[in-house]
Amino acid sequence: MDAPRIVLGVIGADCHSVGNTILDAFFTEAGFHVVNLGVMVSQEEFLDAAVESDAAAVLVSSLYGHGLIDCEGLRQKAVERGLERLVLYAGGNLVVGKTPFEEVERKFKALGFDRVFPPQVELAEVARLLRADIEARRN
Amino acid sequence: MDAPRIVLGVIGADCHSVGNTILDAFFTEAGFHVVNLGVMVSQEEFLDAAVESDAAAVLVSSLYGHGLIDCEGLRQKAVERGLERLVLYAGGNLVVGKTPFEEVERKFKALGFDRVFPPQVELAEVARLLRADIEARRN
Amino acid sequence: MTSQRLSWKDFLAQRQAVLETWPTGRDVAALEDGLRYQRTIPEAKNFAKAMAKAKAAGRTLLQPRAGVALIDDHIRLLRYLETEGTADLLPTTIDAYTRQNRYEEAGRGIERSRTAGTSLLNGFPAVNHGRDGCRKVTEAVTKPVQVRHGTPDARLLAEIALAGGFTSFEGGGISYNIPYAKKVEVGQCLRDWQYVDRLVGYYEENGVSVNREPFGPLTGTLVPPFISHTVAILEGLLALDQGVRSLTLGYGQGGNVLQDLAALETLRELADESFRAAGFIDFDLTLVFHQWMGGFPEDEAQAFSVIGLGGFVAAAGRVEKTIVKSPHEAMGIPTKEANASGLKATRQVLSMMADQRICADNDIVRREKELIRREVHALMDAVFAAAGDDLVQGVVRAFAGGLLDIPFAPSMYNKGKVLPIRDNEGAIRLFAKGGLPLGDDIMAFHRERLQERSRAEGRPVTFQMVTDDIYAISKGKLVGRPK
Amino acid sequence: MTSQRLSWKDFLAQRQAVLETWPTGRDVAALEDGLRYQRTIPEAKNFAKAMAKAKAAGRTLLQPRAGVALIDDHIRLLRYLETEGTADLLPTTIDAYTRQNRYEEAGRGIERSRTAGTSLLNGFPAVNHGRDGCRKVTEAVTKPVQVRHGTPDARLLAEIALAGGFTSFEGGGISYNIPYAKKVEVGQCLRDWQYVDRLVGYYEENGVSVNREPFGPLTGTLVPPFISHTVAILEGLLALDQGVRSLTLGYGQGGNVLQDLAALETLRELADESFRAAGFIDFDLTLVFHQWMGGFPEDEAQAFSVIGLGGFVAAAGRVEKTIVKSPHEAMGIPTKEANASGLKATRQVLSMMADQRICADNDIVRREKELIRREVHALMDAVFAAAGDDLVQGVVRAFAGGLLDIPFAPSMYNKGKVLPIRDNEGAIRLFAKGGLPLGDDIMAFHRERLQERSRAEGRPVTFQMVTDDIYAISKGKLVGRPK
Ligand code: B12
Ligand code: B12
């Protein structure tokens, strides 16, 4: 089986590049084909890259707090562009202020994300889930 | 007017002597006649001293947490010994564990203490109250 | 080596265009209005004066970071921080849309925050609130207030901030670009900051002191002292060229206490020497130390210890100011209570250490100081050599050639070839120097220190070590050892 | 200089009486039963071994204080501290009635705690719970467990504790009397502790290591290092005389970092020298550092900074163990969560500092070390001179003559003439030496340092300064300056 293709990036006006560097290194090492858009990525850039690279998943990072505003509408646009099966993950410090994670998860799931992760997530676990989700969507 | 006579001491099996040293120095300086019994003072010793010195007030310290057990019955015994007008104060870390002060105050007032103080109390304020309370009891 | 002072004519020409980029620009059109307003601000609320006073008294002032979307909430927040938090200096941290000049999005953030009843912006959108909004804020508090941001093109923000009564402005043409932006061209950003510095210079010329503070910590992640020192000194020179006088240079805690103490001492010494060598004499140099700027532990008790160690170094390093983190750092923008608790924790350790002399005068510190001096000189010489007769060009060429290179920075104009790793005692060293003009002897020392760690851990020096070091403090360690 | 080893016959005779003082004494009547039981304890849970291992590895172990009235609650508490709190070593802190051998009151405390659903005792009443209760506790956890108390006559407690599976026992004939009691005669207490040490010696002779830890901090309040060092070394000698081998000497944080580092170094050196001079060679000496033992700030953020600074000194001082405070310290016995948070905060700073060398090797530390050495020698010499041929008598006469004198202690056998004050940098000095046999040159140094502070504050050195210093840390400072 080919390495699953995934798109990485930090959405909006967010410049936090350290976690992104680590995610890139980790998922590459874990056997994914990574298209890394770096920081300050718009919704359009995410979807363009997903289309171009025929990616199975988009992993959106947001660290700086504007995650909710920046992510609104991404799922709809993906559907409009025919990416019905796209796996959408979000992770990082997704909202402004220390917030119970359940609340953050609820809000981002309502925006159409398949899974939502706090900053302390164990990346190996994410890789496991990601493979399974991609597999499930394929069928 | 004579200096008001007060008895100081740390009740029970409590060895915390530092605060007691400071209370002694403070109230002496503030113009009280202080009979200081030091640490590990029993209820009987407090009342004996109050009787002997004809004290207007007894200031009980308890730092180590057993304050409730150690102070129970003190007011009754004072009354039995004819000290109806004795002003009774308690102060320190009066119960085991960090506890809302209102709760501590309620419990010690129920034991018959006139006033109850947390460790951070401003001593000048205590001296003011004490003079007033002693004055009020005299009449 | 200097850069050209922006001519008054060019400044005014630019100014017109800048003020037109957002409606609130109109309110600050009259330059003298800002000047007149600043003159009404009591001396006790002037940031530059507060820093100078701290220096004279040998005191370390405390400043938090804080900013929310709405004016009234922001005022409540600052008041809480100065009363309950006992902050000496106040911030107004700007939201990330404003930092990218995306005022429409900031406007939407304001609206939504109103509806949500809580700030959905990660800072105070000062441009949208305009001059009068800023004046409300600066008038509502008793301490000097500084604008803290991360804006590559901060010209409009600076105009509004100064007219709005702020008396200090953070940032610089390198430090607010390379770590904060992706596509901003180096020369353009430096020129935009010349404008900001020229504006501050105008206030200075007219008798109003305004403090300027280049952003020391850069990406906050394993930045070796010599890299941030070089950037700080370059931005200092560029600012002085435009007439700035009150300069606060910054350094972010690295974690190894002796390296940090050496860094603070050399920053003061090297900056002073460089500014004098460039012919400046009437500047007022102070230092700011940033408590750990990288990833924090999630656990609040652990976070308090990171904060406390930062406070310890600030005290031992005798800096004029320290920027304080909160126990919420790993999780999100702190509540006002969490922010105040960071201040109180820092105040406690600072005042417990205030009277103590700590032994910076020892062999290790001397060795580290000497090393940093040589490294900074190597970089400065290379930038000067690349400059021809314009320091701006020197910086542009230095980034293009990798003579300046900031670890983990997002800018496409940054080579990103430098890889730092902690040595066996946690001091930050270089694994790869990229194009940095460091001599072989210097690199031999770095390599030797990393070999020592490699031996201790029984594993080669690889990128895995970098990753482990990035996570280390958040996982309760300084050095990222294998399990 | 030594004291006599308690003869086995006298020991056994005493033992009978001791075991009769409370019904649970019966269960430990068979000495060999305790021995047999201790032999079943896995090595990883032996306190003495854990300390020795820490020493070999250069590690600092963390231990909290904790104890509640009921067995099951106490087990839950300890388990929480070893899992969530990641404690390396566990305590069982004994309640204050048991410390005074008031087992009936302790029994009432147990009953009331059952009814109240919360502990009304400030510790674990080990004597009332007896051998089997103790075994339940020590078996329920995975880390070594120590009895921590403050008991002048701890003979029954020691019998039950050792038979109950505890592998370390805190205290000593001076340190658990003078700061903890009012009317306990010095010689009586020393003899009662000879019994305890003899009991431990019995276990050692039979191949079971049991750790002993004299209580270093004494009253925890402005105790100059040389006073606590002298007491620690005397108690060490008395313990070695009875056959103790694993000895952990303690020191409580004073607050001035360099004085503290000098204190830790000299404690190790002086103890080692003294024990060897007395002819001992097969002892195993380790150090414990107590985070600030005086009044704490009420504010938890500030408390965290006091804890953090203690962790810093523990790391820099390279001690084998540090006793950790909690953010609740000023208010009351900590909840398990608060206790764990003190541990986590300490762990963070310790591990951030673990690999770093801190510069103890400097002039100030050298000066302080030299001073402490001379002061301790002066006191030790005087005690030895007073001893005739029995160290116990030496100590008794020293207290009677004020040659030993512990600041702020409640004991009527303590002169209480020594008055400590912080100097201008926060180091603890003497204002009045009482009867302490310190030479004029030493006192001249103390006075000179206090004069410096007096000049800096523009006020004479008086008792007010002592009061101000006692409050200082709880009010966020180290030195109690006038407002
Ligand atoms: C370093 C840092 C900076 C540096 C960034 C340098 C750079 N170019 O990268 C500087 C100083 C420039 C900076 C600036 C700002 N920052 Co900042 N910064 C941090 C800090 C301290 C560490 C971030 C970091 O590098 N962590 C290490 C990496 C490895 O972890 P990470 O970023 O969390 O990424 C990991 C996980 O989140 C996860 N993850 C991330 N994305 C995804 C996605 C998926 C799908 C999955 C599964 C996992 C995942 O995996 C990553 C790898 O392990 C954090 C606080 C913290 N964490 O301690 C604040 C923080 C992120 N910053 C914050 C803010 C607000 C800002 C600013 C707006 C300034 C301000 N107001 O203080 C500006 C942003 C400007 C902008 N335009 O973006 C806030 C965000 C607040 C919130 N969400 O409520 C934080 C949380 C600090 C705080 N508590 O206030 N920052
Ligand atoms: C120093 C100290 C010790 C020293 C005492 C030495 C000595 N002989 O004095 C040592 C190490 C020996 C010790 C022992 C113990 N201690 Co202790 N100790 C402290 C500590 C750290 C400081 C006390 C102090 O000196 N403060 C400075 C003085 C100036 O303040 P103060 O004592 O609070 O007194 C002032 C006020 O309380 C007030 N005040 C006091 N009484 C009164 C009365 C009136 C009428 C008024 C108006 C005011 C007033 O005015 C005083 C002067 O300002 C406190 C915690 C803290 N405060 O930080 C714990 C503390 C008091 N100890 C505590 C305990 C439990 C013990 C022990 C049982 C051991 C243990 N389990 O940890 C033993 C007690 C043994 C015994 N038999 O009593 C607990 C009490 C817990 C509780 N109430 O829930 C505390 C709070 C620590 C804690 N959080 O666990 N301790």
Short mmCIF file of N, CA, C and O in Angstrom, two decimals, chain C residues 213-276:
data_model
loop_
_atom_site.label_atom_id
_atom_site.label_comp_id
_atom_site.label_asym_id
_atom_site.label_seq_id
_atom_site.Cartn_x
_atom_site.Cartn_y
_atom_site.Cartn_z
N GLU C 213 11.56 48.55 22.53
CA GLU C 213 12.06 47.27 22.99
C GLU C 213 12.07 46.23 21.89
O GLU C 213 11.03 45.63 21.60
N PRO C 214 13.20 46.00 21.23
CA PRO C 214 13.30 44.90 20.28
C PRO C 214 12.90 43.61 20.98
O PRO C 214 13.10 43.46 22.19
N PHE C 215 12.31 42.67 20.22
CA PHE C 215 11.82 41.44 20.84
C PHE C 215 12.94 40.40 20.94
O PHE C 215 13.33 39.80 19.93
N GLY C 216 13.45 40.21 22.12
CA GLY C 216 14.63 39.39 22.31
C GLY C 216 14.50 37.90 22.04
O GLY C 216 15.38 37.30 21.42
N PRO C 217 13.44 37.25 22.49
CA PRO C 217 13.42 35.78 22.47
C PRO C 217 13.26 35.14 21.09
O PRO C 217 13.44 33.93 20.97
N LEU C 218 12.88 35.93 20.08
CA LEU C 218 12.70 35.38 18.72
C LEU C 218 11.71 34.22 18.74
O LEU C 218 10.58 34.41 19.17
N THR C 219 12.10 33.01 18.33
CA THR C 219 11.12 31.91 18.33
C THR C 219 10.95 31.28 19.71
O THR C 219 10.17 30.34 19.87
N GLY C 220 11.70 31.74 20.68
CA GLY C 220 11.54 31.22 22.03
C GLY C 220 11.97 29.78 22.19
O GLY C 220 11.74 29.16 23.23
N THR C 221 12.62 29.22 21.20
CA THR C 221 12.86 27.79 21.19
C THR C 221 14.33 27.50 20.89
O THR C 221 14.77 27.59 19.75
N LEU C 222 15.08 27.20 21.91
CA LEU C 222 16.49 26.80 21.77
C LEU C 222 17.31 27.80 20.97
O LEU C 222 18.18 27.40 20.18
N VAL C 223 17.04 29.07 21.15
CA VAL C 223 17.84 30.09 20.46
C VAL C 223 19.13 30.32 21.24
O VAL C 223 19.09 30.72 22.41
N PRO C 224 20.29 30.07 20.64
CA PRO C 224 21.54 30.32 21.36
C PRO C 224 21.69 31.81 21.62
O PRO C 224 21.30 32.63 20.78
N PRO C 225 22.23 32.19 22.77
CA PRO C 225 22.29 33.60 23.14
C PRO C 225 22.92 34.48 22.04
O PRO C 225 22.43 35.58 21.79
N PHE C 226 23.95 33.98 21.39
CA PHE C 226 24.65 34.89 20.46
C PHE C 226 23.77 35.29 19.29
O PHE C 226 23.90 36.38 18.75
N ILE C 227 22.84 34.41 18.89
CA ILE C 227 21.96 34.76 17.77
C ILE C 227 20.99 35.86 18.19
O ILE C 227 20.85 36.88 17.50
N SER C 228 20.34 35.68 19.34
CA SER C 228 19.40 36.73 19.74
C SER C 228 20.13 38.01 20.11
O SER C 228 19.63 39.11 19.87
N HIS C 229 21.33 37.89 20.67
CA HIS C 229 22.10 39.11 20.99
C HIS C 229 22.41 39.89 19.72
O HIS C 229 22.28 41.11 19.68
N THR C 230 22.85 39.19 18.67
CA THR C 230 23.20 39.88 17.43
C THR C 230 21.98 40.62 16.88
O THR C 230 22.07 41.80 16.50
N VAL C 231 20.84 39.94 16.87
CA VAL C 231 19.63 40.58 16.37
C VAL C 231 19.27 41.79 17.24
O VAL C 231 18.95 42.87 16.73
N ALA C 232 19.36 41.63 18.54
CA ALA C 232 19.00 42.73 19.45
C ALA C 232 19.90 43.94 19.21
O ALA C 232 19.44 45.08 19.17
N ILE C 233 21.18 43.69 19.06
CA ILE C 233 22.11 44.81 18.88
C ILE C 233 21.90 45.47 17.52
O ILE C 233 21.90 46.71 17.40
N LEU C 234 21.65 44.67 16.50
CA LEU C 234 21.38 45.25 15.18
C LEU C 234 20.12 46.12 15.24
O LEU C 234 20.10 47.24 14.73
N GLU C 235 19.08 45.62 15.85
CA GLU C 235 17.85 46.41 15.94
C GLU C 235 18.06 47.66 16.80
O GLU C 235 17.47 48.70 16.54
N GLY C 236 18.91 47.52 17.80
CA GLY C 236 19.24 48.68 18.61
C GLY C 236 19.93 49.75 17.77
O GLY C 236 19.57 50.93 17.82
N LEU C 237 20.89 49.34 16.99
CA LEU C 237 21.60 50.30 16.13
C LEU C 237 20.63 50.97 15.15
O LEU C 237 20.65 52.20 14.97
N LEU C 238 19.77 50.16 14.52
CA LEU C 238 18.82 50.71 13.55
C LEU C 238 17.88 51.70 14.22
O LEU C 238 17.52 52.72 13.63
N ALA C 239 17.50 51.41 15.46
CA ALA C 239 16.60 52.31 16.19
C ALA C 239 17.31 53.61 16.55
O ALA C 239 16.77 54.71 16.38
N LEU C 240 18.54 53.49 17.05
CA LEU C 240 19.30 54.69 17.43
C LEU C 240 19.49 55.59 16.21
O LEU C 240 19.41 56.81 16.30
N ASP C 241 19.73 54.96 15.06
CA ASP C 241 19.90 55.73 13.83
C ASP C 241 18.71 56.64 13.54
O ASP C 241 18.84 57.69 12.93
N GLN C 242 17.52 56.21 13.97
CA GLN C 242 16.32 57.01 13.69
C GLN C 242 15.97 57.95 14.83
O GLN C 242 14.93 58.60 14.79
N GLY C 243 16.79 57.97 15.86
CA GLY C 243 16.54 58.94 16.93
C GLY C 243 15.95 58.37 18.20
O GLY C 243 15.60 59.10 19.13
N VAL C 244 15.83 57.04 18.26
CA VAL C 244 15.37 56.42 19.51
C VAL C 244 16.45 56.59 20.57
O VAL C 244 17.64 56.59 20.26
N ARG C 245 16.05 56.74 21.85
CA ARG C 245 17.05 56.89 22.90
C ARG C 245 16.88 55.90 24.06
O ARG C 245 17.84 55.48 24.66
N SER C 246 15.65 55.61 24.36
CA SER C 246 15.41 54.67 25.46
C SER C 246 15.21 53.28 24.87
O SER C 246 14.19 52.99 24.26
N LEU C 247 16.21 52.43 25.08
CA LEU C 247 16.22 51.13 24.43
C LEU C 247 16.29 50.02 25.48
O LEU C 247 17.17 50.02 26.34
N THR C 248 15.38 49.07 25.36
CA THR C 248 15.42 47.93 26.25
C THR C 248 15.66 46.68 25.42
O THR C 248 14.83 46.30 24.61
N LEU C 249 16.84 46.07 25.60
CA LEU C 249 17.14 44.87 24.83
C LEU C 249 16.76 43.63 25.63
O LEU C 249 16.87 43.61 26.86
N GLY C 250 16.32 42.61 24.89
CA GLY C 250 15.75 41.46 25.57
C GLY C 250 16.51 40.17 25.35
O GLY C 250 17.24 40.01 24.37
N TYR C 251 16.29 39.26 26.28
CA TYR C 251 16.86 37.92 26.17
C TYR C 251 15.87 36.95 26.81
O TYR C 251 15.33 37.22 27.88
N GLY C 252 15.63 35.84 26.13
CA GLY C 252 14.70 34.84 26.65
C GLY C 252 15.47 33.72 27.34
O GLY C 252 16.46 33.22 26.81
N GLN C 253 14.96 33.34 28.50
CA GLN C 253 15.60 32.29 29.30
C GLN C 253 15.90 31.04 28.48
O GLN C 253 15.04 30.52 27.79
N GLY C 254 17.14 30.59 28.58
CA GLY C 254 17.53 29.37 27.87
C GLY C 254 17.35 28.14 28.73
O GLY C 254 17.05 27.06 28.24
N GLY C 255 17.58 28.30 30.04
CA GLY C 255 17.36 27.19 30.94
C GLY C 255 18.59 26.79 31.74
O GLY C 255 18.49 26.38 32.88
N ASN C 256 19.77 26.89 31.12
CA ASN C 256 20.99 26.65 31.89
C ASN C 256 21.33 27.96 32.59
O ASN C 256 21.58 28.98 31.95
N VAL C 257 21.35 27.93 33.90
CA VAL C 257 21.42 29.17 34.66
C VAL C 257 22.72 29.93 34.38
O VAL C 257 22.71 31.15 34.21
N LEU C 258 23.82 29.22 34.30
CA LEU C 258 25.08 29.94 34.10
C LEU C 258 25.18 30.51 32.68
O LEU C 258 25.67 31.62 32.48
N GLN C 259 24.68 29.77 31.70
CA GLN C 259 24.65 30.33 30.35
C GLN C 259 23.73 31.55 30.31
O GLN C 259 24.06 32.57 29.68
N ASP C 260 22.63 31.47 31.01
CA ASP C 260 21.72 32.62 31.04
C ASP C 260 22.36 33.84 31.71
O ASP C 260 22.20 34.96 31.24
N LEU C 261 23.07 33.61 32.79
CA LEU C 261 23.72 34.75 33.46
C LEU C 261 24.80 35.33 32.57
O LEU C 261 24.94 36.56 32.45
N ALA C 262 25.54 34.47 31.92
CA ALA C 262 26.57 34.95 30.98
C ALA C 262 25.92 35.74 29.86
O ALA C 262 26.43 36.78 29.42
N ALA C 263 24.78 35.26 29.39
CA ALA C 263 24.09 35.93 28.30
C ALA C 263 23.65 37.33 28.72
O ALA C 263 23.82 38.29 27.98
N LEU C 264 23.09 37.45 29.90
CA LEU C 264 22.61 38.76 30.34
C LEU C 264 23.77 39.74 30.48
O LEU C 264 23.68 40.89 30.05
N GLU C 265 24.85 39.28 31.05
CA GLU C 265 25.99 40.19 31.20
C GLU C 265 26.55 40.62 29.85
O GLU C 265 26.84 41.79 29.62
N THR C 266 26.71 39.67 28.94
CA THR C 266 27.28 40.03 27.64
C THR C 266 26.33 40.89 26.83
O THR C 266 26.77 41.75 26.08
N LEU C 267 25.03 40.66 26.98
CA LEU C 267 24.10 41.49 26.20
C LEU C 267 24.29 42.95 26.57
O LEU C 267 24.41 43.83 25.71
N ARG C 268 24.38 43.22 27.87
CA ARG C 268 24.55 44.61 28.30
C ARG C 268 25.89 45.17 27.81
O ARG C 268 25.96 46.27 27.27
N GLU C 269 26.93 44.37 27.99
CA GLU C 269 28.27 44.85 27.62
C GLU C 269 28.41 45.05 26.12
O GLU C 269 28.87 46.10 25.65
N LEU C 270 28.02 44.05 25.35
CA LEU C 270 28.21 44.11 23.90
C LEU C 270 27.37 45.21 23.28
O LEU C 270 27.83 45.91 22.36
N ALA C 271 26.13 45.36 23.76
CA ALA C 271 25.28 46.40 23.20
C ALA C 271 25.88 47.77 23.48
O ALA C 271 26.00 48.62 22.59
N ASP C 272 26.29 47.95 24.71
CA ASP C 272 26.88 49.23 25.07
C ASP C 272 28.11 49.52 24.20
O ASP C 272 28.25 50.62 23.63
N GLU C 273 28.97 48.55 24.07
CA GLU C 273 30.17 48.73 23.24
C GLU C 273 29.81 49.04 21.79
O GLU C 273 30.37 49.95 21.17
N SER C 274 28.87 48.29 21.24
CA SER C 274 28.51 48.48 19.83
C SER C 274 27.90 49.84 19.60
O SER C 274 28.18 50.49 18.58
N PHE C 275 27.04 50.26 20.52
CA PHE C 275 26.38 51.56 20.31
C PHE C 275 27.42 52.68 20.40
O PHE C 275 27.39 53.62 19.62
N ARG C 276 28.33 52.56 21.34
CA ARG C 276 29.37 53.58 21.46
C ARG C 276 30.28 53.58 20.24
O ARG C 276 30.66 54.62 19.71
#
